[in-house]
Amino acid sequence: MNKDLKGLRCVVSGSGKIAMHVLEKLNAYGAIPITVSGTFGSLVNVSE
């Protein structure tokens, strides 16, 4: 993938080990996670 992720907002479905790893990588590449969801609910960053 040759696309710069810096500043892009993203949504991650799931909250397990894989989702957490994806969130870490997205953060490292400068993306902005705005929601994370799992079987017990979701988290939303309303400031973004």
Coordinates of C-alpha atoms in Angstrom, one line a residue:
M1 CA 0.0 0.0 0.0
N2 CA 1.5 3.3 -1.1
K3 CA -0.9 5.6 0.7
D4 CA 0.0 7.9 3.6
L5 CA -2.3 7.3 6.6
K6 CA -1.3 10.4 8.5
G7 CA -4.3 12.3 9.6
L8 CA -6.9 9.9 8.2
R9 CA -9.7 8.9 10.6
C10 CA -10.4 5.2 11.0
V11 CA -12.9 2.8 12.5
V12 CA -11.8 -0.5 14.0
S13 CA -14.4 -3.3 14.5
G14 CA -13.4 -5.6 17.3
S15 CA -11.5 -5.2 20.6
G16 CA -9.4 -8.3 20.8
K17 CA -5.7 -8.9 20.3
I18 CA -5.8 -8.3 16.5
A19 CA -7.8 -5.1 16.8
M20 CA -5.4 -3.8 19.4
H21 CA -2.5 -4.6 17.2
V22 CA -4.2 -2.8 14.3
L23 CA -4.8 0.2 16.5
E24 CA -1.2 0.4 17.5
K25 CA 0.0 0.2 13.9
L26 CA -2.6 2.8 12.7
N27 CA -1.4 5.1 15.5
A28 CA 2.2 4.5 14.5
Y29 CA 1.4 5.5 11.0
G30 CA -0.3 8.7 12.1
A31 CA -4.0 7.6 11.6
I32 CA -6.6 8.8 14.0
P33 CA -8.8 6.0 15.4
I34 CA -12.2 7.4 16.2
T35 CA -14.2 4.3 17.2
V36 CA -13.5 0.8 18.5
S37 CA -16.3 -1.7 18.9
G38 CA -16.7 -5.1 20.5
T39 CA -19.4 -7.5 21.7
F40 CA -20.0 -5.4 24.8
G41 CA -20.3 -2.0 23.2
S42 CA -18.2 0.6 21.5
L43 CA -15.9 3.6 22.3
V44 CA -16.2 6.8 20.3
N45 CA -13.8 9.7 20.3
V46 CA -16.3 12.5 19.8
S47 CA -13.6 15.2 19.6
E48 CA -12.6 13.9 16.2

